[in-house]
Short mmCIF file of C-alpha atoms in Angstrom, two decimals:
data_model
loop_
_atom_site.label_atom_id
_atom_site.label_comp_id
_atom_site.label_asym_id
_atom_site.label_seq_id
_atom_site.Cartn_x
_atom_site.Cartn_y
_atom_site.Cartn_z
CA MET A 249 0.05 0.03 0.02
CA ALA A 250 1.38 3.41 -0.99
CA ARG A 251 1.94 5.88 1.89
CA SER A 252 0.27 9.28 1.34
CA PRO A 253 2.33 12.36 0.68
CA HIS A 254 3.62 13.71 4.09
CA LEU A 255 6.06 16.13 5.59
CA VAL A 256 9.45 15.19 7.11
CA THR A 257 12.22 17.14 8.71
CA GLU A 258 15.72 16.56 7.36
CA ARG A 259 18.65 18.67 8.77
CA ASP A 260 16.15 21.07 10.24
CA GLU A 261 14.43 21.60 6.77
CA LEU A 262 10.88 20.76 6.13
CA LYS A 263 10.54 18.38 3.07
CA LEU A 264 7.69 16.69 1.26
CA GLU A 265 8.00 12.95 1.00
CA VAL A 266 6.03 11.46 -1.91
CA ALA A 267 6.02 8.12 -3.82
CA VAL A 268 7.65 8.62 -7.23
CA GLY A 269 7.54 5.50 -9.29
CA THR A 270 8.46 2.59 -7.00
CA THR A 271 10.42 4.68 -4.43
CA ARG A 272 9.71 7.32 -1.88
CA ARG A 273 11.50 10.72 -2.57
CA ARG A 274 11.98 13.80 -0.50
CA PHE A 275 11.26 17.01 -2.29
CA GLU A 276 12.82 20.32 -1.25
CA LEU A 277 10.19 23.08 -0.71
CA SER A 278 10.52 26.69 -1.92
CA ASP A 279 10.13 29.24 0.89
CA ARG A 280 6.71 30.19 -0.54
CA ALA A 281 5.50 26.45 -0.61
CA GLU A 282 6.86 25.80 2.87
CA ASN A 283 5.05 28.99 4.10
CA LEU A 284 1.77 27.85 2.47
CA LEU A 285 2.03 24.50 4.19
CA ARG A 286 3.05 26.00 7.64
CA ASP A 287 0.35 28.68 7.47
CA GLU A 288 -2.19 25.90 6.93
CA GLY A 289 -1.01 24.26 10.12
CA TYR A 290 1.17 21.47 8.62
CA GLY A 291 4.32 20.33 10.21
CA PRO A 292 6.55 17.23 10.33
CA ALA A 293 4.82 13.85 9.83
CA ASP A 294 1.53 15.50 8.78
CA VAL A 295 -0.18 13.98 5.64
CA VAL A 296 -0.55 16.46 2.81
CA PRO A 297 -3.39 16.10 0.38
CA PHE A 298 -2.38 14.64 -3.03
CA VAL A 299 -4.07 17.49 -4.73
CA THR A 300 -1.82 19.90 -2.94
CA ALA A 301 1.38 17.79 -3.29
CA LYS A 302 0.93 17.44 -7.06
CA ALA A 303 0.11 21.17 -7.57
CA LEU A 304 3.31 22.10 -5.61
CA VAL A 305 5.37 19.76 -7.85
CA LEU A 306 3.93 21.07 -11.07
CA ALA A 307 4.24 24.65 -9.98
CA GLY A 308 7.90 24.16 -8.99
CA GLY A 309 7.33 24.74 -5.32
CA ALA A 310 8.46 21.15 -4.50
CA THR A 311 11.51 19.94 -6.37
CA LEU A 312 13.83 16.94 -6.29
CA PRO A 313 17.45 17.72 -5.42
CA GLU A 314 18.60 16.93 -8.96
CA LYS A 315 16.04 19.43 -10.24
CA SER A 316 14.28 17.00 -12.63
CA ASP A 317 11.52 18.04 -15.03
CA GLU A 318 8.27 19.04 -13.01
CA ARG A 319 5.85 17.57 -15.48
CA ASP A 320 7.63 14.21 -15.85
CA THR A 321 7.95 13.94 -12.08
CA ALA A 322 4.33 14.75 -11.43
CA TRP A 323 3.22 11.97 -13.88
CA GLU A 324 5.20 9.58 -11.76
CA LEU A 325 3.70 10.60 -8.41
CA GLY A 326 1.78 7.95 -6.41
CA GLY A 327 -0.09 7.53 -3.20
CA ALA A 328 -3.24 9.50 -4.01
CA ASP A 329 -5.80 6.98 -2.71
CA GLY A 330 -6.61 6.90 0.93
CA GLY A 331 -4.83 10.11 1.70
CA ARG A 332 -6.07 13.25 3.46
CA GLN A 333 -8.70 15.15 1.53
CA VAL A 334 -8.11 18.82 0.88
CA THR A 335 -10.48 21.22 2.77
CA ARG A 336 -12.32 24.12 1.20
CA THR A 337 -10.06 26.58 2.97
CA GLU A 338 -6.92 24.76 1.80
CA ARG A 339 -8.29 24.73 -1.74
CA GLU A 340 -8.63 28.53 -1.60
CA VAL A 341 -5.25 29.07 -0.23
CA LEU A 342 -3.74 26.74 -2.83
CA ALA A 343 -5.54 28.69 -5.53
CA GLU A 344 -4.17 31.96 -4.24
CA TYR A 345 -0.64 30.41 -4.10
CA LEU A 346 -1.02 29.30 -7.81
CA ARG A 347 -2.16 32.68 -8.95
CA GLY A 348 1.01 34.20 -7.44
CA VAL A 349 3.71 31.85 -8.68
CA THR A 350 5.33 31.68 -12.10
CA VAL A 351 5.03 28.14 -13.30
CA PRO A 352 7.61 26.33 -15.44
CA ASP A 353 6.40 26.52 -19.04
CA ARG A 354 6.71 22.80 -19.65
CA SER A 355 4.32 21.91 -16.74
CA LEU A 356 1.84 24.77 -17.29
CA ASP A 357 -0.74 22.81 -19.28
CA ALA A 358 -0.53 19.86 -16.84
CA LEU A 359 -1.14 22.20 -13.89
CA ARG A 360 -3.99 23.92 -15.57
CA GLU A 361 -5.56 20.44 -16.18
CA HIS A 362 -4.94 19.54 -12.51
CA VAL A 363 -6.73 22.74 -11.50
CA ARG A 364 -9.72 21.87 -13.75
CA LYS A 365 -9.81 18.17 -12.73
CA HIS A 366 -9.88 19.04 -9.06
CA ASP A 367 -12.16 22.10 -9.38
CA LEU A 368 -9.75 24.35 -7.65
CA PRO A 369 -11.25 27.83 -7.12
CA VAL A 370 -8.96 29.55 -9.72
CA ASP A 371 -9.47 30.17 -13.37
CA PRO A 372 -6.82 28.04 -15.11
CA THR A 373 -5.90 31.08 -17.23
CA GLU A 374 -4.80 32.85 -14.01
CA VAL A 375 -2.12 30.28 -13.58
CA THR A 376 0.75 31.64 -15.68
CA GLY A 377 4.02 30.37 -17.03
CA ARG A 378 7.30 32.07 -17.46
CA ALA A 379 6.86 32.83 -21.19
CA GLU A 380 3.43 34.37 -20.51
CA LYS A 381 4.87 36.56 -17.73
CA VAL A 382 7.70 37.75 -19.81
CA GLY A 383 5.39 38.41 -22.75
CA GLY A 384 3.09 40.38 -20.49
CA LEU A 385 5.86 42.45 -19.07
CA SER A 386 7.14 43.21 -22.60
CA ASP A 387 3.58 44.42 -23.56
CA ILE A 388 3.58 46.67 -20.49
CA ALA A 389 6.94 48.09 -21.35
CA ARG A 390 5.88 48.79 -25.01
CA ASN A 391 2.81 50.69 -23.82
CA LEU A 392 4.86 53.00 -21.56
#
């Protein structure tokens, strides 16, 4: 039976442990992702809803030490069944997080599909990638 995604402490750092393929891997958390989890009351050994864990991986907030491709890694994630369900408040906080981060372009479509599939309270077009952000900034600069 696969163990649900959960938080662990390693060398005084909070990490997200998730099944990837046939092994369990520890993901490093960005400061923003760690703050999201801590602000929602998560700490070491707490189970993290799979919806949240996968969104963090796709958005680049939870990465493997070798910095592998977010989309490919997300496709290999396991342990979704029987885990903790995401609450309404957590869904809203996750949606706000996704609005505020710049997503790696390669995983943008997969993250938008994840948002639609799990009916997160954010319009998928509000989740933006690096190329879209740069293009938007260029448009702003041209209009000045």
